[in-house]
Amino acid sequence: MPPAGPEANVARDTGKLECLAQSVECPEQGYRASPGEGESDVRCSLRGSTPSATALGCQFMDRRNRLRRWGALVLVLLLALVTACSQDEDTAPDDGISPKPRAYLTAALDLIQKRALRRGEVDWPEVRRTAFVQAAGAREPSGTYPAIEGVIQALGDGHTRFLRPAAAKQSFGTSLDTIPGLVAKRLRSGPGYVALPGVEGSKHTLDTYVRQGRAAVQAAERKRPCGWVVDLRGNRGGNMNPVFAVVAAILGDGNVGAFVGADGKRIAWTVKDRNFKIGTNPPWWPAAEPLSRTHPPVAVLTDGATASAGEAVTVAFRGRPATRSFGMRTSGVPTGNTPHHLSDGAVILLTEMKEADRTGRAYHGPIPPNEEFFVGRKDIGTSRDRALAAATRWLGKQPHCQ
């Protein structure tokens, strides 16, 4: 019986063995050679009878080819080892996360990594690895909530929020028949005054905001104010569309601002015929009633509780003629959030865009007023409201109010 795995350099025995593209007979009876990978690689197999000593294995292989194949095999093994060691945590099999929460967390991370405004400032391999470590052992999507909240904290934009299902239902499902704090009137000194709180909730709530706000503005307009005070103090944000729908007639027609994405792409805010829209999307409501003065002078009031959608309105008045701002710096999140509804009812309010004014200037951080006055919350609207007093004095000096 021939030894297992025999190899012999039969070139020394025959001196004439050639590697052909077709099978050839080995010099020794009982073996057959077939072509290998290269022209100098011939392998022989047992065909029947016991081989002679000179035909031991009947194989010719060029030493360089043999080393080259072994080197390639080692390289493949090393690459496989590196791939296994660097395997993404998303598919790591030893973290104990069940398939459903794993898919849930992966989808949330993919969304944030793809669309977040500050996505380019995050070490995503490390953030993802940490998220899956934090979610270890999760059996339901709820077990991944702390990991998602950790990723949002890592973004560092100060605006993105994660709403668990109950909070999301309350935020988007609340229905109100009256909006507290949404008022308009004509001040004794002559200008009109409108206070615009933030709003979020059901479509019914948003409709209520627009109907109530526009009715209040028209009631004040019937007294023919010479200008307007737009009070955004305490407007912490929410849905910007109803707020703009109320104030659009005061703001006036034209390009009033824009969202700016991380890639620099701009989505314009436009008022046309007293109706507001974002980009190419149609307006949410019919046009408001016209004012007696199409471009009245406007004083804008802000404070540290003016945020998000409130800051968007602040930005829209920047660069507008006959406009000045009073009060305190805004909260410092002049960015746009997009709601993304997850499979279990939770929502990621993801910061995806910066806000820019009509001149093209994008805003970062708190927005300072033209004239700064500290006013405590309890003093707003009273005789101690220094910002309102300064605003009405300035309006009194404008041509329409003299």
PDB file of C-alpha atoms in Angstrom, residues 72-268:
ATOM      1  CA  ALA A  72      -2.381  32.979  -0.003  1.00  0.00           C
ATOM      2  CA  LEU A  73      -3.988  30.500   2.401  1.00  0.00           C
ATOM      3  CA  VAL A  74      -2.348  32.166   5.391  1.00  0.00           C
ATOM      4  CA  LEU A  75      -3.508  35.588   4.163  1.00  0.00           C
ATOM      5  CA  VAL A  76      -7.100  34.377   3.803  1.00  0.00           C
ATOM      6  CA  LEU A  77      -7.019  32.938   7.330  1.00  0.00           C
ATOM      7  CA  LEU A  78      -5.629  36.189   8.737  1.00  0.00           C
ATOM      8  CA  LEU A  79      -8.317  38.255   6.988  1.00  0.00           C
ATOM      9  CA  ALA A  80     -11.009  35.962   8.324  1.00  0.00           C
ATOM     10  CA  LEU A  81      -9.582  36.337  11.825  1.00  0.00           C
ATOM     11  CA  VAL A  82      -9.477  40.143  11.575  1.00  0.00           C
ATOM     12  CA  THR A  83     -13.035  40.229  10.255  1.00  0.00           C
ATOM     13  CA  ALA A  84     -14.256  38.081  13.116  1.00  0.00           C
ATOM     14  CA  CYS A  85     -12.460  40.219  15.702  1.00  0.00           C
ATOM     15  CA  SER A  86     -13.778  43.487  14.240  1.00  0.00           C
ATOM     16  CA  GLN A  87     -17.330  42.202  13.828  1.00  0.00           C
ATOM     17  CA  ASP A  88     -19.894  44.969  14.347  1.00  0.00           C
ATOM     18  CA  GLU A  89     -21.754  44.904  17.624  1.00  0.00           C
ATOM     19  CA  ASP A  90     -25.012  45.050  15.661  1.00  0.00           C
ATOM     20  CA  THR A  91     -24.614  41.351  14.877  1.00  0.00           C
ATOM     21  CA  ALA A  92     -22.627  40.203  17.891  1.00  0.00           C
ATOM     22  CA  PRO A  93     -24.129  36.877  18.986  1.00  0.00           C
ATOM     23  CA  ASP A  94     -23.054  36.973  22.621  1.00  0.00           C
ATOM     24  CA  ASP A  95     -24.882  40.053  23.981  1.00  0.00           C
ATOM     25  CA  GLY A  96     -28.099  38.191  24.733  1.00  0.00           C
ATOM     26  CA  ILE A  97     -30.356  40.604  22.808  1.00  0.00           C
ATOM     27  CA  SER A  98     -33.384  38.907  21.289  1.00  0.00           C
ATOM     28  CA  PRO A  99     -34.006  39.348  17.524  1.00  0.00           C
ATOM     29  CA  LYS A 100     -36.925  41.798  17.859  1.00  0.00           C
ATOM     30  CA  PRO A 101     -35.173  44.364  20.121  1.00  0.00           C
ATOM     31  CA  ARG A 102     -31.967  43.892  18.118  1.00  0.00           C
ATOM     32  CA  ALA A 103     -33.766  44.873  14.915  1.00  0.00           C
ATOM     33  CA  TYR A 104     -35.490  47.755  16.737  1.00  0.00           C
ATOM     34  CA  LEU A 105     -32.226  49.163  18.090  1.00  0.00           C
ATOM     35  CA  THR A 106     -30.447  48.683  14.766  1.00  0.00           C
ATOM     36  CA  ALA A 107     -33.200  50.594  12.931  1.00  0.00           C
ATOM     37  CA  ALA A 108     -33.044  53.457  15.443  1.00  0.00           C
ATOM     38  CA  LEU A 109     -29.257  53.688  15.203  1.00  0.00           C
ATOM     39  CA  ASP A 110     -29.327  53.559  11.401  1.00  0.00           C
ATOM     40  CA  LEU A 111     -31.871  56.383  11.332  1.00  0.00           C
ATOM     41  CA  ILE A 112     -29.888  58.616  13.679  1.00  0.00           C
ATOM     42  CA  GLN A 113     -26.579  57.895  11.963  1.00  0.00           C
ATOM     43  CA  LYS A 114     -28.035  58.675   8.536  1.00  0.00           C
ATOM     44  CA  ARG A 115     -30.054  61.818   9.288  1.00  0.00           C
ATOM     45  CA  ALA A 116     -28.821  63.605  12.415  1.00  0.00           C
ATOM     46  CA  LEU A 117     -27.541  67.138  11.849  1.00  0.00           C
ATOM     47  CA  ARG A 118     -24.345  66.408  13.779  1.00  0.00           C
ATOM     48  CA  ARG A 119     -23.834  62.896  12.449  1.00  0.00           C
ATOM     49  CA  GLY A 120     -20.368  63.777  11.164  1.00  0.00           C
ATOM     50  CA  GLU A 121     -19.134  64.615  14.672  1.00  0.00           C
ATOM     51  CA  VAL A 122     -19.829  61.201  16.193  1.00  0.00           C
ATOM     52  CA  ASP A 123     -17.556  58.144  16.504  1.00  0.00           C
ATOM     53  CA  TRP A 124     -20.222  55.770  15.225  1.00  0.00           C
ATOM     54  CA  PRO A 125     -18.405  52.435  15.656  1.00  0.00           C
ATOM     55  CA  GLU A 126     -17.821  53.244  19.314  1.00  0.00           C
ATOM     56  CA  VAL A 127     -21.316  54.700  19.852  1.00  0.00           C
ATOM     57  CA  ARG A 128     -22.957  51.662  18.274  1.00  0.00           C
ATOM     58  CA  ARG A 129     -20.777  49.259  20.241  1.00  0.00           C
ATOM     59  CA  THR A 130     -21.662  51.030  23.475  1.00  0.00           C
ATOM     60  CA  ALA A 131     -25.367  50.997  22.602  1.00  0.00           C
ATOM     61  CA  PHE A 132     -25.439  47.236  22.112  1.00  0.00           C
ATOM     62  CA  VAL A 133     -23.472  46.667  25.283  1.00  0.00           C
ATOM     63  CA  GLN A 134     -25.970  48.829  27.160  1.00  0.00           C
ATOM     64  CA  ALA A 135     -28.888  46.915  25.631  1.00  0.00           C
ATOM     65  CA  ALA A 136     -27.407  43.510  26.504  1.00  0.00           C
ATOM     66  CA  GLY A 137     -30.047  41.002  27.509  1.00  0.00           C
ATOM     67  CA  ALA A 138     -32.992  42.990  26.080  1.00  0.00           C
ATOM     68  CA  ARG A 139     -36.021  40.816  25.360  1.00  0.00           C
ATOM     69  CA  GLU A 140     -38.359  43.580  24.133  1.00  0.00           C
ATOM     70  CA  PRO A 141     -37.824  46.925  22.345  1.00  0.00           C
ATOM     71  CA  SER A 142     -38.352  48.708  25.668  1.00  0.00           C
ATOM     72  CA  GLY A 143     -35.117  47.137  26.860  1.00  0.00           C
ATOM     73  CA  THR A 144     -33.231  49.230  24.304  1.00  0.00           C
ATOM     74  CA  TYR A 145     -34.654  52.616  25.389  1.00  0.00           C
ATOM     75  CA  PRO A 146     -31.720  53.549  27.655  1.00  0.00           C
ATOM     76  CA  ALA A 147     -29.308  52.680  24.827  1.00  0.00           C
ATOM     77  CA  ILE A 148     -31.177  54.934  22.375  1.00  0.00           C
ATOM     78  CA  GLU A 149     -31.224  57.742  24.931  1.00  0.00           C
ATOM     79  CA  GLY A 150     -27.477  57.288  25.360  1.00  0.00           C
ATOM     80  CA  VAL A 151     -26.931  57.647  21.614  1.00  0.00           C
ATOM     81  CA  ILE A 152     -29.005  60.836  21.599  1.00  0.00           C
ATOM     82  CA  GLN A 153     -26.876  62.201  24.420  1.00  0.00           C
ATOM     83  CA  ALA A 154     -23.764  61.362  22.404  1.00  0.00           C
ATOM     84  CA  LEU A 155     -25.064  63.523  19.540  1.00  0.00           C
ATOM     85  CA  GLY A 156     -24.718  66.542  21.797  1.00  0.00           C
ATOM     86  CA  ASP A 157     -27.079  68.787  19.841  1.00  0.00           C
ATOM     87  CA  GLY A 158     -29.178  69.607  22.915  1.00  0.00           C
ATOM     88  CA  HIS A 159     -32.408  69.300  20.970  1.00  0.00           C
ATOM     89  CA  THR A 160     -32.992  65.711  19.805  1.00  0.00           C
ATOM     90  CA  ARG A 161     -35.436  63.863  22.075  1.00  0.00           C
ATOM     91  CA  PHE A 162     -36.659  60.315  22.501  1.00  0.00           C
ATOM     92  CA  LEU A 163     -40.304  59.964  23.513  1.00  0.00           C
ATOM     93  CA  ARG A 164     -41.332  56.625  24.940  1.00  0.00           C
ATOM     94  CA  PRO A 165     -44.747  55.401  23.740  1.00  0.00           C
ATOM     95  CA  ALA A 166     -46.814  56.922  26.562  1.00  0.00           C
ATOM     96  CA  ALA A 167     -45.078  60.308  26.249  1.00  0.00           C
ATOM     97  CA  ALA A 168     -45.389  60.223  22.460  1.00  0.00           C
ATOM     98  CA  LYS A 169     -49.103  59.497  22.679  1.00  0.00           C
ATOM     99  CA  GLN A 170     -49.598  62.413  25.048  1.00  0.00           C
ATOM    100  CA  SER A 171     -47.465  64.770  22.969  1.00  0.00           C
ATOM    101  CA  PHE A 172     -49.082  64.032  19.609  1.00  0.00           C
ATOM    102  CA  GLY A 173     -52.533  62.994  20.762  1.00  0.00           C
ATOM    103  CA  THR A 174     -53.577  65.819  23.087  1.00  0.00           C
ATOM    104  CA  SER A 175     -56.698  67.643  21.877  1.00  0.00           C
ATOM    105  CA  LEU A 176     -57.457  71.158  23.127  1.00  0.00           C
ATOM    106  CA  ASP A 177     -60.427  73.386  22.413  1.00  0.00           C
ATOM    107  CA  THR A 178     -58.652  76.490  23.773  1.00  0.00           C
ATOM    108  CA  ILE A 179     -54.963  77.378  23.720  1.00  0.00           C
ATOM    109  CA  PRO A 180     -53.830  79.007  26.985  1.00  0.00           C
ATOM    110  CA  GLY A 181     -51.755  82.166  26.542  1.00  0.00           C
ATOM    111  CA  LEU A 182     -52.605  82.711  22.879  1.00  0.00           C
ATOM    112  CA  VAL A 183     -53.938  86.271  22.917  1.00  0.00           C
ATOM    113  CA  ALA A 184     -53.903  89.441  20.846  1.00  0.00           C
ATOM    114  CA  LYS A 185     -55.011  93.007  21.607  1.00  0.00           C
ATOM    115  CA  ARG A 186     -54.362  96.640  20.843  1.00  0.00           C
ATOM    116  CA  LEU A 187     -52.167  98.347  23.433  1.00  0.00           C
ATOM    117  CA  ARG A 188     -53.095 101.748  24.799  1.00  0.00           C
ATOM    118  CA  SER A 189     -50.035 103.278  23.202  1.00  0.00           C
ATOM    119  CA  GLY A 190     -51.238 102.295  19.729  1.00  0.00           C
ATOM    120  CA  PRO A 191     -49.520  99.105  18.501  1.00  0.00           C
ATOM    121  CA  GLY A 192     -51.088  95.690  18.432  1.00  0.00           C
ATOM    122  CA  TYR A 193     -49.798  92.905  20.661  1.00  0.00           C
ATOM    123  CA  VAL A 194     -49.876  89.134  20.061  1.00  0.00           C
ATOM    124  CA  ALA A 195     -48.486  86.482  22.400  1.00  0.00           C
ATOM    125  CA  LEU A 196     -47.601  83.229  20.626  1.00  0.00           C
ATOM    126  CA  PRO A 197     -47.009  80.230  22.932  1.00  0.00           C
ATOM    127  CA  GLY A 198     -45.646  76.947  21.643  1.00  0.00           C
ATOM    128  CA  VAL A 199     -48.026  74.195  20.597  1.00  0.00           C
ATOM    129  CA  GLU A 200     -48.027  70.462  19.913  1.00  0.00           C
ATOM    130  CA  GLY A 201     -50.740  67.854  19.902  1.00  0.00           C
ATOM    131  CA  SER A 202     -53.418  66.460  17.627  1.00  0.00           C
ATOM    132  CA  LYS A 203     -54.548  68.000  14.354  1.00  0.00           C
ATOM    133  CA  HIS A 204     -57.551  69.319  16.261  1.00  0.00           C
ATOM    134  CA  THR A 205     -55.227  71.165  18.662  1.00  0.00           C
ATOM    135  CA  LEU A 206     -53.241  72.682  15.800  1.00  0.00           C
ATOM    136  CA  ASP A 207     -56.416  73.777  14.048  1.00  0.00           C
ATOM    137  CA  THR A 208     -57.634  75.321  17.299  1.00  0.00           C
ATOM    138  CA  TYR A 209     -54.386  77.278  17.599  1.00  0.00           C
ATOM    139  CA  VAL A 210     -54.714  78.741  14.110  1.00  0.00           C
ATOM    140  CA  ARG A 211     -58.398  79.564  14.446  1.00  0.00           C
ATOM    141  CA  GLN A 212     -58.017  81.164  17.881  1.00  0.00           C
ATOM    142  CA  GLY A 213     -54.837  83.056  17.016  1.00  0.00           C
ATOM    143  CA  ARG A 214     -56.096  84.468  13.725  1.00  0.00           C
ATOM    144  CA  ALA A 215     -59.390  85.525  15.308  1.00  0.00           C
ATOM    145  CA  ALA A 216     -57.519  87.357  18.078  1.00  0.00           C
ATOM    146  CA  VAL A 217     -55.242  89.127  15.576  1.00  0.00           C
ATOM    147  CA  GLN A 218     -58.238  90.218  13.488  1.00  0.00           C
ATOM    148  CA  ALA A 219     -60.038  91.503  16.580  1.00  0.00           C
ATOM    149  CA  ALA A 220     -57.010  93.663  17.414  1.00  0.00           C
ATOM    150  CA  GLU A 221     -56.664  94.671  13.759  1.00  0.00           C
ATOM    151  CA  ARG A 222     -60.140  96.177  13.730  1.00  0.00           C
ATOM    152  CA  LYS A 223     -58.787  98.810  16.119  1.00  0.00           C
ATOM    153  CA  ARG A 224     -56.176  99.715  13.474  1.00  0.00           C
ATOM    154  CA  PRO A 225     -52.889  99.276  15.337  1.00  0.00           C
ATOM    155  CA  CYS A 226     -49.925 101.206  13.973  1.00  0.00           C
ATOM    156  CA  GLY A 227     -47.488  98.318  14.430  1.00  0.00           C
ATOM    157  CA  TRP A 228     -47.146  95.011  16.283  1.00  0.00           C
ATOM    158  CA  VAL A 229     -45.422  93.494  19.296  1.00  0.00           C
ATOM    159  CA  VAL A 230     -44.836  89.775  18.699  1.00  0.00           C
ATOM    160  CA  ASP A 231     -44.223  88.158  22.081  1.00  0.00           C
ATOM    161  CA  LEU A 232     -42.378  84.822  21.860  1.00  0.00           C
ATOM    162  CA  ARG A 233     -41.348  84.678  25.497  1.00  0.00           C
ATOM    163  CA  GLY A 234     -42.064  81.264  26.952  1.00  0.00           C
ATOM    164  CA  ASN A 235     -42.562  79.667  23.519  1.00  0.00           C
ATOM    165  CA  ARG A 236     -40.618  76.448  24.065  1.00  0.00           C
ATOM    166  CA  GLY A 237     -41.371  75.079  20.628  1.00  0.00           C
ATOM    167  CA  GLY A 238     -43.440  72.269  19.247  1.00  0.00           C
ATOM    168  CA  ASN A 239     -44.992  72.473  15.808  1.00  0.00           C
ATOM    169  CA  MET A 240     -43.913  75.648  14.018  1.00  0.00           C
ATOM    170  CA  ASN A 241     -46.584  75.575  11.292  1.00  0.00           C
ATOM    171  CA  PRO A 242     -49.569  76.853  13.313  1.00  0.00           C
ATOM    172  CA  VAL A 243     -47.458  79.599  14.904  1.00  0.00           C
ATOM    173  CA  PHE A 244     -46.366  80.837  11.477  1.00  0.00           C
ATOM    174  CA  ALA A 245     -49.932  80.509  10.183  1.00  0.00           C
ATOM    175  CA  VAL A 246     -51.044  83.033  12.816  1.00  0.00           C
ATOM    176  CA  VAL A 247     -48.158  85.454  12.428  1.00  0.00           C
ATOM    177  CA  ALA A 248     -47.765  85.233   8.620  1.00  0.00           C
ATOM    178  CA  ALA A 249     -49.917  88.304   7.912  1.00  0.00           C
ATOM    179  CA  ILE A 250     -47.741  90.371  10.277  1.00  0.00           C
ATOM    180  CA  LEU A 251     -44.507  88.893   8.957  1.00  0.00           C
ATOM    181  CA  GLY A 252     -45.395  89.758   5.364  1.00  0.00           C
ATOM    182  CA  ASP A 253     -44.923  88.000   2.037  1.00  0.00           C
ATOM    183  CA  GLY A 254     -41.560  86.795   0.776  1.00  0.00           C
ATOM    184  CA  ASN A 255     -38.795  84.339   1.618  1.00  0.00           C
ATOM    185  CA  VAL A 256     -38.538  84.628   5.386  1.00  0.00           C
ATOM    186  CA  GLY A 257     -35.969  81.955   6.253  1.00  0.00           C
ATOM    187  CA  ALA A 258     -34.873  78.397   5.633  1.00  0.00           C
ATOM    188  CA  PHE A 259     -33.830  75.087   7.051  1.00  0.00           C
ATOM    189  CA  VAL A 260     -30.236  74.158   6.245  1.00  0.00           C
ATOM    190  CA  GLY A 261     -29.138  70.512   6.324  1.00  0.00           C
ATOM    191  CA  ALA A 262     -25.735  69.094   7.189  1.00  0.00           C
ATOM    192  CA  ASP A 263     -25.024  68.902   3.454  1.00  0.00           C
ATOM    193  CA  GLY A 264     -25.813  72.606   2.998  1.00  0.00           C
ATOM    194  CA  LYS A 265     -29.108  71.972   1.216  1.00  0.00           C
ATOM    195  CA  ARG A 266     -31.667  74.686   1.938  1.00  0.00           C
ATOM    196  CA  ILE A 267     -35.436  74.296   2.328  1.00  0.00           C
ATOM    197  CA  ALA A 268     -37.054  77.721   2.076  1.00  0.00           C
TER     198      ALA A 268
END
